[in-house]
């Protein structure tokens, strides 16, 4: 038996999904790791255990790969490290060639980046900044339903930051574009790395300032005001969307 200090977390990534035997992030001995994957990289440490990433492994059941969403119940720090593994894998899959000279890139483990063999240009992971915002009006919260949510779930609004745009301006623009509403008193709440495949979600809370609710049905299935004590099915625990909703409920 391996000593407890010899145990490590393994993030084996394939096609944007993680190997999750028993639907959980595997904890294995360093000896097992040596047999499973000769090529791996440390992405961090959680509660004294190193967290390894690899995209090469043997003996893993192909039917045991799941989305990162399956790990939402993990402690946030460990969830983020699993997401980091997915982002590093995505970087290797999409940044294989240098944007300066077209030469072949290799994974630079010292910088968690891609390095060009020809001109030595270093290319870091491309992270897309997004805002996510909870809009409140007295004892109500604005929630929307997206076409991808087939289970009837409602959540808060979100969108990508555009070039030359502040985060606060993005919040106001996204709310206006998707619902026709104006907001004020926009303030930062929290953030969450969101490796689907390479986003950084920056959360805000804003107050309703005016306008008539007119959902953009090209982006949304529905949008409406809900009383905070009578909510529909909402985003799951572990997401920044759920934390934003909870924060509005607590402040009613």
Short mmCIF file of C-alpha atoms in Angstrom, two decimals:
data_model
loop_
_atom_site.label_atom_id
_atom_site.label_comp_id
_atom_site.label_asym_id
_atom_site.label_seq_id
_atom_site.Cartn_x
_atom_site.Cartn_y
_atom_site.Cartn_z
CA UNK A 1 0.00 0.00 0.00
CA UNK A 2 1.19 3.50 -0.79
CA UNK A 3 1.83 5.95 1.97
CA UNK A 4 -0.81 8.71 2.14
CA UNK A 5 1.84 11.29 1.28
CA UNK A 6 2.39 9.43 -1.99
CA UNK A 7 -1.16 10.07 -3.24
CA UNK A 8 -1.85 12.53 -6.08
CA UNK A 9 -4.82 13.81 -8.08
CA UNK A 10 -4.91 12.94 -11.78
CA UNK A 11 -6.55 15.16 -14.39
CA UNK A 12 -6.49 13.08 -17.56
CA UNK A 13 -8.04 15.16 -20.34
CA UNK A 14 -9.33 13.90 -23.67
CA UNK A 15 -11.48 15.93 -26.08
CA UNK A 16 -12.26 18.50 -23.41
CA UNK A 17 -13.45 15.93 -20.87
CA UNK A 18 -11.90 14.41 -17.76
CA UNK A 19 -11.40 10.79 -16.85
CA UNK A 20 -13.70 10.37 -13.85
CA UNK A 21 -13.89 6.76 -12.68
CA UNK A 22 -16.68 6.49 -10.09
CA UNK A 23 -17.74 10.00 -11.28
CA UNK A 24 -14.98 11.64 -9.23
CA UNK A 25 -11.50 13.01 -9.78
CA UNK A 26 -9.16 10.04 -9.25
CA UNK A 27 -6.71 9.99 -6.39
CA UNK A 28 -3.95 7.51 -7.15
CA UNK A 29 -0.48 6.63 -5.90
CA UNK A 30 2.60 8.07 -7.58
CA UNK A 31 3.48 4.49 -8.50
CA UNK A 32 0.18 4.08 -10.35
CA UNK A 33 0.71 7.43 -12.06
CA UNK A 34 4.09 6.28 -13.35
CA UNK A 35 2.42 3.26 -14.95
CA UNK A 36 -0.61 5.10 -16.33
CA UNK A 37 1.09 8.14 -17.84
CA UNK A 38 4.81 8.65 -18.50
CA UNK A 39 4.16 12.25 -19.60
CA UNK A 40 2.40 14.51 -17.11
CA UNK A 41 2.65 17.98 -15.59
CA UNK A 42 1.96 19.44 -12.17
CA UNK A 43 -0.79 22.10 -12.33
CA UNK A 44 -1.00 22.79 -8.60
CA UNK A 45 -1.47 21.33 -5.17
CA UNK A 46 -4.58 20.73 -3.08
CA UNK A 47 -4.47 19.88 0.64
CA UNK A 48 -0.95 18.50 0.39
CA UNK A 49 -1.53 16.43 -2.74
CA UNK A 50 -0.06 17.38 -6.10
CA UNK A 51 -2.51 17.74 -8.98
CA UNK A 52 -1.25 16.33 -12.28
CA UNK A 53 -2.44 16.93 -15.81
CA UNK A 54 -1.89 14.58 -18.73
CA UNK A 55 -3.39 14.04 -22.17
CA UNK A 56 -1.69 10.70 -22.63
CA UNK A 57 -2.69 7.65 -20.67
CA UNK A 58 -3.15 3.91 -20.99
CA UNK A 59 -5.65 1.54 -19.44
CA UNK A 60 -8.39 4.14 -18.86
CA UNK A 61 -11.95 3.23 -19.82
CA UNK A 62 -13.09 5.52 -22.65
CA UNK A 63 -16.62 5.40 -21.25
CA UNK A 64 -15.53 7.09 -18.01
CA UNK A 65 -14.92 10.58 -19.41
CA UNK A 66 -17.23 13.37 -18.26
CA UNK A 67 -17.61 17.13 -18.46
CA UNK A 68 -15.99 19.36 -15.85
CA UNK A 69 -19.55 20.16 -14.69
CA UNK A 70 -19.60 16.75 -13.01
CA UNK A 71 -17.09 18.15 -10.48
CA UNK A 72 -19.05 21.24 -9.40
CA UNK A 73 -19.38 19.81 -5.89
CA UNK A 74 -15.59 19.81 -5.43
CA UNK A 75 -13.91 22.47 -3.29
CA UNK A 76 -13.52 25.53 -5.55
CA UNK A 77 -9.71 25.44 -5.46
CA UNK A 78 -9.62 21.84 -6.70
CA UNK A 79 -12.36 22.48 -9.27
CA UNK A 80 -10.29 25.36 -10.65
CA UNK A 81 -7.18 23.18 -10.94
CA UNK A 82 -9.16 20.58 -12.89
CA UNK A 83 -10.33 23.43 -15.10
CA UNK A 84 -6.74 24.58 -15.53
CA UNK A 85 -5.85 21.13 -16.85
CA UNK A 86 -8.64 21.40 -19.42
CA UNK A 87 -7.50 24.88 -20.44
CA UNK A 88 -3.89 23.75 -20.87
CA UNK A 89 -5.05 20.85 -22.99
CA UNK A 90 -7.22 23.17 -25.09
CA UNK A 91 -4.20 25.45 -25.57
CA UNK A 92 -2.15 22.55 -26.92
CA UNK A 93 -4.95 21.52 -29.28
CA UNK A 94 -5.60 25.00 -30.68
CA UNK A 95 -2.22 26.79 -30.49
CA UNK A 96 -0.03 24.23 -32.20
CA UNK A 97 1.59 26.75 -34.52
CA UNK A 98 3.26 30.10 -33.92
CA UNK A 99 1.18 33.16 -34.79
CA UNK A 100 4.35 35.09 -35.69
CA UNK A 101 6.25 32.77 -38.04
CA UNK A 102 4.04 29.70 -38.46
CA UNK A 103 6.57 27.41 -36.84
CA UNK A 104 5.60 24.45 -34.69
CA UNK A 105 4.87 25.14 -31.03
CA UNK A 106 5.72 22.87 -28.12
CA UNK A 107 4.33 22.92 -24.59
CA UNK A 108 6.60 24.98 -22.30
CA UNK A 109 6.07 23.53 -18.84
CA UNK A 110 8.04 26.34 -17.16
CA UNK A 111 5.52 28.96 -18.28
CA UNK A 112 2.40 26.82 -18.90
CA UNK A 113 2.50 28.19 -22.43
CA UNK A 114 3.40 27.26 -26.00
CA UNK A 115 6.90 28.00 -27.26
CA UNK A 116 7.88 28.25 -30.94
CA UNK A 117 10.75 26.00 -31.97
CA UNK A 118 11.73 28.41 -34.76
CA UNK A 119 11.56 31.94 -33.31
CA UNK A 120 11.10 31.19 -29.57
CA UNK A 121 7.91 33.25 -29.33
CA UNK A 122 5.95 32.30 -26.21
CA UNK A 123 2.15 32.10 -26.56
CA UNK A 124 0.09 31.93 -23.39
CA UNK A 125 -3.37 30.35 -23.03
CA UNK A 126 -6.09 32.44 -24.64
CA UNK A 127 -8.59 33.28 -21.92
CA UNK A 128 -11.90 34.87 -22.86
CA UNK A 129 -13.24 37.38 -20.29
CA UNK A 130 -17.00 37.20 -19.64
CA UNK A 131 -19.35 39.06 -17.35
CA UNK A 132 -22.21 37.45 -15.47
CA UNK A 133 -24.72 39.67 -13.69
CA UNK A 134 -27.63 39.40 -11.30
CA UNK A 135 -30.10 42.28 -11.78
CA UNK A 136 -32.42 43.05 -8.89
CA UNK A 137 -35.54 45.19 -8.52
CA UNK A 138 -36.86 45.59 -4.97
CA UNK A 139 -37.79 42.01 -3.96
CA UNK A 140 -37.28 40.55 -7.42
CA UNK A 141 -34.44 39.13 -9.50
CA UNK A 142 -34.15 39.01 -13.28
CA UNK A 143 -33.60 35.47 -14.57
CA UNK A 144 -33.36 34.11 -18.08
CA UNK A 145 -33.66 30.75 -19.79
CA UNK A 146 -31.32 29.78 -22.62
CA UNK A 147 -32.00 27.36 -25.49
CA UNK A 148 -29.17 25.08 -24.25
CA UNK A 149 -30.96 24.56 -20.92
CA UNK A 150 -33.28 21.69 -21.81
CA UNK A 151 -34.30 21.05 -18.19
CA UNK A 152 -36.15 24.36 -17.79
CA UNK A 153 -33.41 25.95 -15.68
CA UNK A 154 -33.28 29.74 -15.28
CA UNK A 155 -30.10 31.66 -14.56
CA UNK A 156 -28.60 35.14 -14.58
CA UNK A 157 -27.41 36.96 -17.70
CA UNK A 158 -23.90 36.59 -19.10
CA UNK A 159 -21.86 37.63 -22.12
CA UNK A 160 -18.40 38.17 -23.57
CA UNK A 161 -16.41 41.37 -23.09
CA UNK A 162 -15.70 43.21 -26.33
CA UNK A 163 -12.43 44.94 -27.31
CA UNK A 164 -12.07 48.38 -25.75
CA UNK A 165 -14.90 47.76 -23.29
CA UNK A 166 -14.83 48.06 -19.51
CA UNK A 167 -16.44 45.29 -17.48
CA UNK A 168 -19.13 47.69 -16.25
CA UNK A 169 -19.91 48.82 -19.78
CA UNK A 170 -20.18 45.19 -20.82
CA UNK A 171 -22.67 44.53 -18.02
CA UNK A 172 -24.88 47.43 -19.11
CA UNK A 173 -24.66 46.47 -22.80
CA UNK A 174 -25.42 42.78 -22.31
CA UNK A 175 -28.44 43.47 -20.12
CA UNK A 176 -29.75 46.04 -22.60
CA UNK A 177 -29.20 43.81 -25.63
CA UNK A 178 -30.73 40.69 -24.12
CA UNK A 179 -33.64 42.18 -22.17
CA UNK A 180 -34.10 45.83 -23.18
CA UNK A 181 -33.53 46.97 -19.58
CA UNK A 182 -31.24 49.67 -18.20
CA UNK A 183 -29.22 49.05 -15.03
CA UNK A 184 -27.37 51.16 -12.51
CA UNK A 185 -25.21 50.74 -9.40
CA UNK A 186 -23.10 48.05 -11.09
CA UNK A 187 -20.67 46.54 -8.59
CA UNK A 188 -18.20 43.68 -8.67
CA UNK A 189 -19.13 40.51 -6.80
CA UNK A 190 -16.76 37.58 -7.46
CA UNK A 191 -15.09 35.61 -10.25
CA UNK A 192 -14.78 32.01 -11.42
CA UNK A 193 -12.50 30.36 -13.97
CA UNK A 194 -14.84 28.57 -16.33
CA UNK A 195 -13.02 26.10 -18.57
CA UNK A 196 -15.73 25.60 -21.21
CA UNK A 197 -13.25 25.74 -22.78
CA UNK A 198 -11.36 28.88 -21.71
CA UNK A 199 -13.50 31.54 -20.06
CA UNK A 200 -13.07 33.69 -16.98
CA UNK A 201 -16.44 34.65 -15.49
CA UNK A 202 -16.50 37.99 -13.62
CA UNK A 203 -19.64 38.42 -11.57
CA UNK A 204 -21.58 41.61 -10.86
CA UNK A 205 -24.75 42.70 -9.13
CA UNK A 206 -26.73 45.59 -10.63
CA UNK A 207 -29.97 47.43 -9.89
CA UNK A 208 -32.83 47.95 -12.32
CA UNK A 209 -32.89 51.53 -13.63
CA UNK A 210 -35.69 51.49 -16.19
CA UNK A 211 -37.07 50.06 -19.40
CA UNK A 212 -39.62 47.46 -20.41
CA UNK A 213 -38.64 43.80 -20.38
CA UNK A 214 -38.26 42.65 -24.01
CA UNK A 215 -36.25 39.40 -24.22
CA UNK A 216 -34.02 38.86 -27.25
CA UNK A 217 -35.40 35.54 -28.46
CA UNK A 218 -32.38 34.97 -30.69
CA UNK A 219 -30.31 34.63 -27.50
CA UNK A 220 -32.90 33.60 -24.90
CA UNK A 221 -35.89 31.32 -24.60
CA UNK A 222 -37.41 33.45 -21.85
CA UNK A 223 -36.61 36.22 -19.36
CA UNK A 224 -38.73 37.45 -16.49
CA UNK A 225 -38.74 38.93 -13.02
CA UNK A 226 -39.09 36.42 -10.17
CA UNK A 227 -39.89 37.04 -6.54
CA UNK A 228 -36.83 36.02 -4.53
CA UNK A 229 -38.94 33.72 -2.34
CA UNK A 230 -40.54 31.99 -5.35
CA UNK A 231 -37.77 30.98 -7.75
CA UNK A 232 -37.83 28.40 -10.55
CA UNK A 233 -35.15 25.76 -11.05
CA UNK A 234 -31.89 27.75 -11.07
CA UNK A 235 -28.18 27.21 -11.75
CA UNK A 236 -26.56 24.45 -9.65
CA UNK A 237 -24.40 24.76 -6.57
CA UNK A 238 -20.75 25.36 -7.35
CA UNK A 239 -21.42 27.93 -10.06
CA UNK A 240 -20.91 31.65 -9.75
CA UNK A 241 -24.45 32.04 -11.14
CA UNK A 242 -25.84 30.29 -8.06
CA UNK A 243 -23.69 32.41 -5.75
CA UNK A 244 -25.02 35.57 -7.41
CA UNK A 245 -28.61 34.41 -7.02
CA UNK A 246 -28.02 33.53 -3.37
CA UNK A 247 -26.42 36.93 -2.74
CA UNK A 248 -29.49 38.75 -4.12
CA UNK A 249 -31.81 36.58 -2.03
CA UNK A 250 -29.81 37.35 1.13
CA UNK A 251 -29.94 41.11 0.46
CA UNK A 252 -33.69 41.33 -0.16
#
